Every structure is written in structure tokens, then in C-alpha cells.
Amino acid sequence: QKEVEQNSGPLSVPEGAIASLNCTYSDRGSQSFFWYRQYSGKSPELIMSIYSNGDKEDGRFTAQLNKASQYVSLLIRDSQPSDSATYLCALKTSYDKVIFGPGTSLSVIP
Amino acid sequence: NAGVTQTPKFQVLKTGQSMTLQCAQDMNHNSMYWYRQDPGMGLRLIYYSASEGTTDKGEVPNGYNVSRLNKREFSLRLESAAPSQTSVYFCATRFFEGTYNEQFFGPGTRLTVL
């Protein structure tokens, strides 16, 4: 089993809709969770981090964490064509190790 | 401030050749990382360094060596390149303060091994 799993997609949503991205992980000791966005040919950039159970909102983005279920998700409200990118789930395991999932490709259709 | 810089940006090698990918940061971060990214595979951790003088293996360390020369620089060496090492390589640093932490990535090195 991979340590971090995501649906590879592609996920297509119409403009203005809610995009829902999901991630599961295997290391119960993980404490810090991240969502990165990566445009084609570019480097990843952080859009959300979450450390405790529940929801965390930042503008159109909401991250949700459920440590008991080992599940973290990202909701993007009012999706825009500029949100079309690959979304990478990441987590910090023991010590200083940060690992990523395979990413979910999102396409927002105008 | 340049942030995280990587050299070279592109490289083509023949099987069996060696090379070193360079990474430097001016953000004074302690932690540095090397990842490779292949299509559909996300980022896979090769090696990381929590501080100057320490390095640890990640998920896919075979065929690579690293050197944390000082706080600013973290290099990745391929001793005998193989076609399976064709990939995009990203260097990253990590900033943390209290519970907050964030990684900052360099622009990547696109390596092709023929």
C-alpha cells in the first residue's frame, strides 16, 4: 500500500461548481497535512495546510482532516478555469520526512 | 532573494555517465529535500536533510547520493545514470515555526538519460 493515495483523475467540473479532491494516508503518526497545486511545467506551490481534525477555510478553499479515518480532502468552491492544475496531497511523517501522493488532475470547464 | 535555485535546468546524459545536480537556497531554512517527478507518480522523495551535516534516505534513494555541503547547498549525485532516472528533479526547503510549516520548491531540473 502506498503511503499517500489520491484519485488520479482527471476530474472535470464546470466553472462555478465545487471540486472535491480526496487523499488517504497510511501513517497514523502523521501530524501535518498539505495541499499543493502544480501547473503544467511548473513547481508545486502550497495552497492549504491543516494540522488538526475538522475544517479549515481559506477563501474558496476548504481543507478537511479526519485522522481517525486517515483522510484529508480539499474542496474548491466556485471553481475557475485558472484552478485547472494537478493537486498534490502531502504529509509530514516522522522526523522531517515529507511525502506526496500521486496527484489529482483537475480540469475546470468554462 | 532568489529563493531556491537549481542548476542545470536541462541535462541529457548517456547511460553510465555521472553528474551532480546542484541546489542552493538563500532563505536560511534548515531542512532540504530532493524529489523526482515522473508522469502520474507525483513527487517521490529521494533524500532529505534535516540540518547541515545530516542526510536521510527517502522513498527512492537507490542510484543516488547526496551531500549537504553547508546550510545553503544540497547536491544530488548520479554516479552511473540509467534510463530509469529520466525524470524532473525538484529541490525544496522547508520552513517551520511552531505548528506552521511550508515547503518551497526550486524550478526543477529536467534530466534525460539515453
PDB file of C-alpha atoms in Angstrom:
ATOM      1  CA  GLN A   1       0.000   0.000   0.000  1.00  0.00           C
ATOM      2  CA  LYS A   2       1.308   3.435  -0.902  1.00  0.00           C
ATOM      3  CA  GLU A   3       1.743   5.809   1.982  1.00  0.00           C
ATOM      4  CA  VAL A   4      -0.350   8.536   0.359  1.00  0.00           C
ATOM      5  CA  GLU A   5      -3.088   7.786  -2.153  1.00  0.00           C
ATOM      6  CA  GLN A   6      -5.193  10.056  -4.330  1.00  0.00           C
ATOM      7  CA  ASN A   7      -7.603   9.556  -7.185  1.00  0.00           C
ATOM      8  CA  SER A   8      -5.513  10.255 -10.251  1.00  0.00           C
ATOM      9  CA  GLY A   9      -8.400  11.729 -12.196  1.00  0.00           C
ATOM     10  CA  PRO A  10      -8.719  13.569 -14.378  1.00  0.00           C
ATOM     11  CA  LEU A  11     -11.517  15.305 -12.537  1.00  0.00           C
ATOM     12  CA  SER A  12     -13.620  17.611 -14.674  1.00  0.00           C
ATOM     13  CA  VAL A  13     -16.045  20.152 -13.209  1.00  0.00           C
ATOM     14  CA  PRO A  14     -17.943  23.025 -14.820  1.00  0.00           C
ATOM     15  CA  GLU A  15     -16.988  26.576 -13.983  1.00  0.00           C
ATOM     16  CA  GLY A  16     -18.667  27.724 -10.768  1.00  0.00           C
ATOM     17  CA  ALA A  17     -19.095  24.205  -9.375  1.00  0.00           C
ATOM     18  CA  ILE A  18     -17.448  22.668  -6.309  1.00  0.00           C
ATOM     19  CA  ALA A  19     -14.419  20.482  -6.939  1.00  0.00           C
ATOM     20  CA  SER A  20     -13.756  17.798  -4.337  1.00  0.00           C
ATOM     21  CA  LEU A  21     -10.311  16.206  -4.051  1.00  0.00           C
ATOM     22  CA  ASN A  22      -9.560  13.318  -1.732  1.00  0.00           C
ATOM     23  CA  CYS A  23      -6.489  11.803  -0.125  1.00  0.00           C
ATOM     24  CA  THR A  24      -5.902   8.859   2.211  1.00  0.00           C
ATOM     25  CA  TYR A  25      -2.740   8.006   4.078  1.00  0.00           C
ATOM     26  CA  SER A  26      -1.342   5.053   5.977  1.00  0.00           C
ATOM     27  CA  ASP A  27       0.942   6.531   8.676  1.00  0.00           C
ATOM     28  CA  ARG A  28      -1.182   7.213  11.763  1.00  0.00           C
ATOM     29  CA  GLY A  29       1.691   9.198  13.256  1.00  0.00           C
ATOM     30  CA  SER A  30       1.434  11.901  10.599  1.00  0.00           C
ATOM     31  CA  GLN A  31       0.640  15.297  12.088  1.00  0.00           C
ATOM     32  CA  SER A  32       0.872  17.834   9.282  1.00  0.00           C
ATOM     33  CA  PHE A  33      -1.027  17.713   6.007  1.00  0.00           C
ATOM     34  CA  PHE A  34      -0.736  19.868   2.924  1.00  0.00           C
ATOM     35  CA  TRP A  35      -2.350  20.544  -0.406  1.00  0.00           C
ATOM     36  CA  TYR A  36      -0.099  21.797  -3.188  1.00  0.00           C
ATOM     37  CA  ARG A  37      -1.142  22.999  -6.620  1.00  0.00           C
ATOM     38  CA  GLN A  38       1.086  22.387  -9.623  1.00  0.00           C
ATOM     39  CA  TYR A  39       0.538  23.923 -13.027  1.00  0.00           C
ATOM     40  CA  SER A  40       1.947  22.052 -16.006  1.00  0.00           C
ATOM     41  CA  GLY A  41       5.693  22.564 -16.268  1.00  0.00           C
ATOM     42  CA  LYS A  42       5.879  24.498 -13.017  1.00  0.00           C
ATOM     43  CA  SER A  43       6.903  23.819  -9.437  1.00  0.00           C
ATOM     44  CA  PRO A  44       4.384  22.913  -6.727  1.00  0.00           C
ATOM     45  CA  GLU A  45       3.054  25.737  -4.574  1.00  0.00           C
ATOM     46  CA  LEU A  46       1.337  25.455  -1.197  1.00  0.00           C
ATOM     47  CA  ILE A  47      -2.353  26.352  -1.092  1.00  0.00           C
ATOM     48  CA  MET A  48      -3.508  24.861   2.228  1.00  0.00           C
ATOM     49  CA  SER A  49      -2.080  23.221   5.309  1.00  0.00           C
ATOM     50  CA  ILE A  50      -4.046  21.554   8.099  1.00  0.00           C
ATOM     51  CA  TYR A  51      -2.895  20.078  11.373  1.00  0.00           C
ATOM     52  CA  SER A  52      -5.975  19.237  13.459  1.00  0.00           C
ATOM     53  CA  ASN A  53      -9.217  17.401  12.832  1.00  0.00           C
ATOM     54  CA  GLY A  54     -12.012  19.371  11.253  1.00  0.00           C
ATOM     55  CA  ASP A  55     -12.293  22.001   8.569  1.00  0.00           C
ATOM     56  CA  LYS A  56     -10.011  24.874   7.666  1.00  0.00           C
ATOM     57  CA  GLU A  57     -11.189  27.528   5.243  1.00  0.00           C
ATOM     58  CA  ASP A  58      -9.147  29.989   3.200  1.00  0.00           C
ATOM     59  CA  GLY A  59     -11.075  31.923   0.597  1.00  0.00           C
ATOM     60  CA  ARG A  60     -12.562  29.483  -1.909  1.00  0.00           C
ATOM     61  CA  PHE A  61     -10.572  26.574  -0.464  1.00  0.00           C
ATOM     62  CA  THR A  62     -11.564  24.315   2.428  1.00  0.00           C
ATOM     63  CA  ALA A  63      -9.359  21.538   3.740  1.00  0.00           C
ATOM     64  CA  GLN A  64     -10.884  18.778   5.840  1.00  0.00           C
ATOM     65  CA  LEU A  65      -8.955  16.367   8.052  1.00  0.00           C
ATOM     66  CA  ASN A  66     -10.147  13.201   9.753  1.00  0.00           C
ATOM     67  CA  LYS A  67      -7.243  11.484  11.479  1.00  0.00           C
ATOM     68  CA  ALA A  68      -9.349   8.558  12.704  1.00  0.00           C
ATOM     69  CA  SER A  69     -10.255   7.713   9.115  1.00  0.00           C
ATOM     70  CA  GLN A  70      -6.808   8.763   7.832  1.00  0.00           C
ATOM     71  CA  TYR A  71      -8.437  11.004   5.304  1.00  0.00           C
ATOM     72  CA  VAL A  72      -7.824  14.560   4.122  1.00  0.00           C
ATOM     73  CA  SER A  73      -9.767  16.407   1.455  1.00  0.00           C
ATOM     74  CA  LEU A  74      -9.771  19.704  -0.402  1.00  0.00           C
ATOM     75  CA  LEU A  75     -12.896  21.485  -1.594  1.00  0.00           C
ATOM     76  CA  ILE A  76     -12.661  24.272  -4.139  1.00  0.00           C
ATOM     77  CA  ARG A  77     -15.816  26.384  -4.305  1.00  0.00           C
ATOM     78  CA  ASP A  78     -16.806  28.465  -7.334  1.00  0.00           C
ATOM     79  CA  SER A  79     -14.195  26.672  -9.453  1.00  0.00           C
ATOM     80  CA  GLN A  80     -12.484  28.808 -12.075  1.00  0.00           C
ATOM     81  CA  PRO A  81     -10.633  27.785 -15.248  1.00  0.00           C
ATOM     82  CA  SER A  82      -7.472  29.091 -13.542  1.00  0.00           C
ATOM     83  CA  ASP A  83      -7.899  26.312 -10.954  1.00  0.00           C
ATOM     84  CA  SER A  84      -7.126  23.738 -13.658  1.00  0.00           C
ATOM     85  CA  ALA A  85      -3.949  22.082 -12.409  1.00  0.00           C
ATOM     86  CA  THR A  86      -2.678  19.000 -10.620  1.00  0.00           C
ATOM     87  CA  TYR A  87      -3.360  18.953  -6.873  1.00  0.00           C
ATOM     88  CA  LEU A  88      -0.876  17.141  -4.701  1.00  0.00           C
ATOM     89  CA  CYS A  89      -1.650  15.882  -1.223  1.00  0.00           C
ATOM     90  CA  ALA A  90       1.374  15.757   1.093  1.00  0.00           C
ATOM     91  CA  LEU A  91       2.091  14.935   4.684  1.00  0.00           C
ATOM     92  CA  LYS A  92       4.926  15.140   7.141  1.00  0.00           C
ATOM     93  CA  THR A  93       5.618  11.787   8.724  1.00  0.00           C
ATOM     94  CA  SER A  94       8.212  11.156  11.387  1.00  0.00           C
ATOM     95  CA  TYR A  95      11.157  13.444  11.898  1.00  0.00           C
ATOM     96  CA  ASP A  96      11.493  15.648   8.850  1.00  0.00           C
ATOM     97  CA  LYS A  97      10.197  13.452   6.071  1.00  0.00           C
ATOM     98  CA  VAL A  98       7.570  14.970   3.743  1.00  0.00           C
ATOM     99  CA  ILE A  99       5.968  12.683   1.172  1.00  0.00           C
ATOM    100  CA  PHE A 100       3.450  13.276  -1.589  1.00  0.00           C
ATOM    101  CA  GLY A 101       0.610  11.438  -3.224  1.00  0.00           C
ATOM    102  CA  PRO A 102       0.464  10.869  -6.991  1.00  0.00           C
ATOM    103  CA  GLY A 103      -1.717  13.943  -7.549  1.00  0.00           C
ATOM    104  CA  THR A 104      -5.182  14.550  -8.992  1.00  0.00           C
ATOM    105  CA  SER A 105      -5.555  16.382 -12.279  1.00  0.00           C
ATOM    106  CA  LEU A 106      -8.394  18.915 -12.196  1.00  0.00           C
ATOM    107  CA  SER A 107      -9.934  20.472 -15.273  1.00  0.00           C
ATOM    108  CA  VAL A 108     -12.457  23.296 -14.878  1.00  0.00           C
ATOM    109  CA  ILE A 109     -14.583  23.631 -17.996  1.00  0.00           C
ATOM    110  CA  PRO A 110     -15.759  27.177 -18.897  1.00  0.00           C
TER     111      PRO A 110
ATOM    112  CA  ASN B   1      16.171  36.977  -2.884  1.00  0.00           C
ATOM    113  CA  ALA B   2      16.434  34.073  -5.307  1.00  0.00           C
ATOM    114  CA  GLY B   3      14.709  31.528  -3.029  1.00  0.00           C
ATOM    115  CA  VAL B   4      15.629  28.018  -4.172  1.00  0.00           C
ATOM    116  CA  THR B   5      17.810  27.727  -7.258  1.00  0.00           C
ATOM    117  CA  GLN B   6      18.717  24.597  -9.196  1.00  0.00           C
ATOM    118  CA  THR B   7      21.353  24.004 -11.828  1.00  0.00           C
ATOM    119  CA  PRO B   8      21.279  22.911 -14.533  1.00  0.00           C
ATOM    120  CA  LYS B   9      17.734  23.429 -15.812  1.00  0.00           C
ATOM    121  CA  PHE B  10      18.092  20.770 -18.507  1.00  0.00           C
ATOM    122  CA  GLN B  11      20.552  17.918 -18.972  1.00  0.00           C
ATOM    123  CA  VAL B  12      20.944  14.996 -21.342  1.00  0.00           C
ATOM    124  CA  LEU B  13      23.196  12.131 -20.284  1.00  0.00           C
ATOM    125  CA  LYS B  14      24.224   8.843 -21.784  1.00  0.00           C
ATOM    126  CA  THR B  15      23.773   5.645 -19.805  1.00  0.00           C
ATOM    127  CA  GLY B  16      26.641   5.214 -17.370  1.00  0.00           C
ATOM    128  CA  GLN B  17      27.622   8.876 -17.202  1.00  0.00           C
ATOM    129  CA  SER B  18      27.709  10.675 -13.885  1.00  0.00           C
ATOM    130  CA  MET B  19      26.536  14.112 -12.913  1.00  0.00           C
ATOM    131  CA  THR B  20      25.681  16.279  -9.917  1.00  0.00           C
ATOM    132  CA  LEU B  21      22.536  18.342  -9.610  1.00  0.00           C
ATOM    133  CA  GLN B  22      23.064  21.477  -7.578  1.00  0.00           C
ATOM    134  CA  CYS B  23      20.578  23.148  -5.252  1.00  0.00           C
ATOM    135  CA  ALA B  24      21.096  26.330  -3.265  1.00  0.00           C
ATOM    136  CA  GLN B  25      18.806  28.392  -1.034  1.00  0.00           C
ATOM    137  CA  ASP B  26      19.054  31.842   0.461  1.00  0.00           C
ATOM    138  CA  MET B  27      16.113  31.509   2.865  1.00  0.00           C
ATOM    139  CA  ASN B  28      18.142  30.216   5.828  1.00  0.00           C
ATOM    140  CA  HIS B  29      15.956  27.100   6.134  1.00  0.00           C
ATOM    141  CA  ASN B  30      17.380  24.079   7.907  1.00  0.00           C
ATOM    142  CA  SER B  31      15.568  21.319   6.009  1.00  0.00           C
ATOM    143  CA  MET B  32      16.213  20.490   2.374  1.00  0.00           C
ATOM    144  CA  TYR B  33      14.799  17.789   0.077  1.00  0.00           C
ATOM    145  CA  TRP B  34      15.309  16.134  -3.280  1.00  0.00           C
ATOM    146  CA  TYR B  35      12.295  14.756  -5.155  1.00  0.00           C
ATOM    147  CA  ARG B  36      11.805  13.234  -8.560  1.00  0.00           C
ATOM    148  CA  GLN B  37       8.601  13.555 -10.528  1.00  0.00           C
ATOM    149  CA  ASP B  38       7.507  11.148 -13.227  1.00  0.00           C
ATOM    150  CA  PRO B  39       4.196  11.288 -15.106  1.00  0.00           C
ATOM    151  CA  GLY B  40       1.352  10.020 -12.906  1.00  0.00           C
ATOM    152  CA  MET B  41       3.678   9.401  -9.963  1.00  0.00           C
ATOM    153  CA  GLY B  42       3.513  12.661  -8.085  1.00  0.00           C
ATOM    154  CA  LEU B  43       6.659  13.666  -6.222  1.00  0.00           C
ATOM    155  CA  ARG B  44       8.768  10.859  -4.791  1.00  0.00           C
ATOM    156  CA  LEU B  45      11.257  11.661  -2.055  1.00  0.00           C
ATOM    157  CA  ILE B  46      14.828  10.654  -2.860  1.00  0.00           C
ATOM    158  CA  TYR B  47      16.795  12.046   0.093  1.00  0.00           C
ATOM    159  CA  TYR B  48      16.318  14.740   2.674  1.00  0.00           C
ATOM    160  CA  SER B  49      18.431  16.671   5.125  1.00  0.00           C
ATOM    161  CA  ALA B  50      17.054  17.988   8.388  1.00  0.00           C
ATOM    162  CA  SER B  51      20.085  20.151   9.013  1.00  0.00           C
ATOM    163  CA  GLU B  52      23.633  20.756   7.892  1.00  0.00           C
ATOM    164  CA  GLY B  53      25.642  17.562   8.273  1.00  0.00           C
ATOM    165  CA  THR B  54      22.689  15.146   8.281  1.00  0.00           C
ATOM    166  CA  THR B  55      21.037  13.272   5.441  1.00  0.00           C
ATOM    167  CA  ASP B  56      18.400  10.537   5.343  1.00  0.00           C
ATOM    168  CA  LYS B  57      17.007   8.232   2.706  1.00  0.00           C
ATOM    169  CA  GLY B  58      13.552   8.852   1.322  1.00  0.00           C
ATOM    170  CA  GLU B  59      11.294   6.591  -0.719  1.00  0.00           C
ATOM    171  CA  VAL B  60      13.520   6.010  -3.763  1.00  0.00           C
ATOM    172  CA  PRO B  61      17.208   6.502  -2.807  1.00  0.00           C
ATOM    173  CA  ASN B  62      18.770   3.745  -4.934  1.00  0.00           C
ATOM    174  CA  GLY B  63      21.161   5.039  -7.575  1.00  0.00           C
ATOM    175  CA  TYR B  64      21.610   8.424  -5.884  1.00  0.00           C
ATOM    176  CA  ASN B  65      23.899  10.043  -3.340  1.00  0.00           C
ATOM    177  CA  VAL B  66      23.571  13.404  -1.655  1.00  0.00           C
ATOM    178  CA  SER B  67      25.787  15.898   0.071  1.00  0.00           C
ATOM    179  CA  ARG B  68      24.710  18.679   2.409  1.00  0.00           C
ATOM    180  CA  LEU B  69      27.727  20.888   1.883  1.00  0.00           C
ATOM    181  CA  ASN B  70      26.554  23.641   4.198  1.00  0.00           C
ATOM    182  CA  LYS B  71      23.258  25.176   5.246  1.00  0.00           C
ATOM    183  CA  ARG B  72      22.705  26.710   1.821  1.00  0.00           C
ATOM    184  CA  GLU B  73      23.587  23.847  -0.514  1.00  0.00           C
ATOM    185  CA  PHE B  74      22.270  20.322  -1.031  1.00  0.00           C
ATOM    186  CA  SER B  75      23.543  18.379  -4.048  1.00  0.00           C
ATOM    187  CA  LEU B  76      22.284  15.181  -5.670  1.00  0.00           C
ATOM    188  CA  ARG B  77      24.708  12.892  -7.494  1.00  0.00           C
ATOM    189  CA  LEU B  78      24.020  10.201 -10.050  1.00  0.00           C
ATOM    190  CA  GLU B  79      27.129   8.014 -10.181  1.00  0.00           C
ATOM    191  CA  SER B  80      26.087   5.895 -13.162  1.00  0.00           C
ATOM    192  CA  ALA B  81      22.989   7.236 -14.862  1.00  0.00           C
ATOM    193  CA  ALA B  82      20.320   4.834 -16.113  1.00  0.00           C
ATOM    194  CA  PRO B  83      17.343   5.486 -18.415  1.00  0.00           C
ATOM    195  CA  SER B  84      15.055   4.829 -15.418  1.00  0.00           C
ATOM    196  CA  GLN B  85      16.441   8.019 -13.882  1.00  0.00           C
ATOM    197  CA  THR B  86      14.958  10.143 -16.652  1.00  0.00           C
ATOM    198  CA  SER B  87      12.736  12.498 -14.691  1.00  0.00           C
ATOM    199  CA  VAL B  88      12.191  16.015 -13.424  1.00  0.00           C
ATOM    200  CA  TYR B  89      14.107  16.625 -10.214  1.00  0.00           C
ATOM    201  CA  PHE B  90      12.923  19.173  -7.671  1.00  0.00           C
ATOM    202  CA  CYS B  91      14.843  20.529  -4.739  1.00  0.00           C
ATOM    203  CA  ALA B  92      12.880  22.002  -1.840  1.00  0.00           C
ATOM    204  CA  THR B  93      13.431  23.625   1.521  1.00  0.00           C
ATOM    205  CA  ARG B  94      11.095  23.564   4.477  1.00  0.00           C
ATOM    206  CA  PHE B  95      10.304  26.407   6.815  1.00  0.00           C
ATOM    207  CA  PHE B  96       8.667  25.691  10.139  1.00  0.00           C
ATOM    208  CA  GLU B  97       7.708  27.806  13.119  1.00  0.00           C
ATOM    209  CA  GLY B  98       5.538  26.368  15.818  1.00  0.00           C
ATOM    210  CA  THR B  99       2.961  24.218  14.070  1.00  0.00           C
ATOM    211  CA  TYR B 100       3.248  26.047  10.761  1.00  0.00           C
ATOM    212  CA  ASN B 101       5.390  24.575   8.052  1.00  0.00           C
ATOM    213  CA  GLU B 102       5.690  25.004   4.304  1.00  0.00           C
ATOM    214  CA  GLN B 103       7.971  23.699   1.588  1.00  0.00           C
ATOM    215  CA  PHE B 104       9.443  25.949  -1.094  1.00  0.00           C
ATOM    216  CA  PHE B 105      10.449  24.393  -4.388  1.00  0.00           C
ATOM    217  CA  GLY B 106      13.084  25.197  -6.932  1.00  0.00           C
ATOM    218  CA  PRO B 107      12.249  25.396 -10.666  1.00  0.00           C
ATOM    219  CA  GLY B 108      13.313  21.812 -11.355  1.00  0.00           C
ATOM    220  CA  THR B 109      15.963  20.072 -13.452  1.00  0.00           C
ATOM    221  CA  ARG B 110      14.752  18.106 -16.450  1.00  0.00           C
ATOM    222  CA  LEU B 111      17.072  15.128 -16.918  1.00  0.00           C
ATOM    223  CA  THR B 112      17.038  12.718 -19.834  1.00  0.00           C
ATOM    224  CA  VAL B 113      19.213   9.605 -19.810  1.00  0.00           C
ATOM    225  CA  LEU B 114      19.651   7.969 -23.202  1.00  0.00           C
TER     226      LEU B 114
END
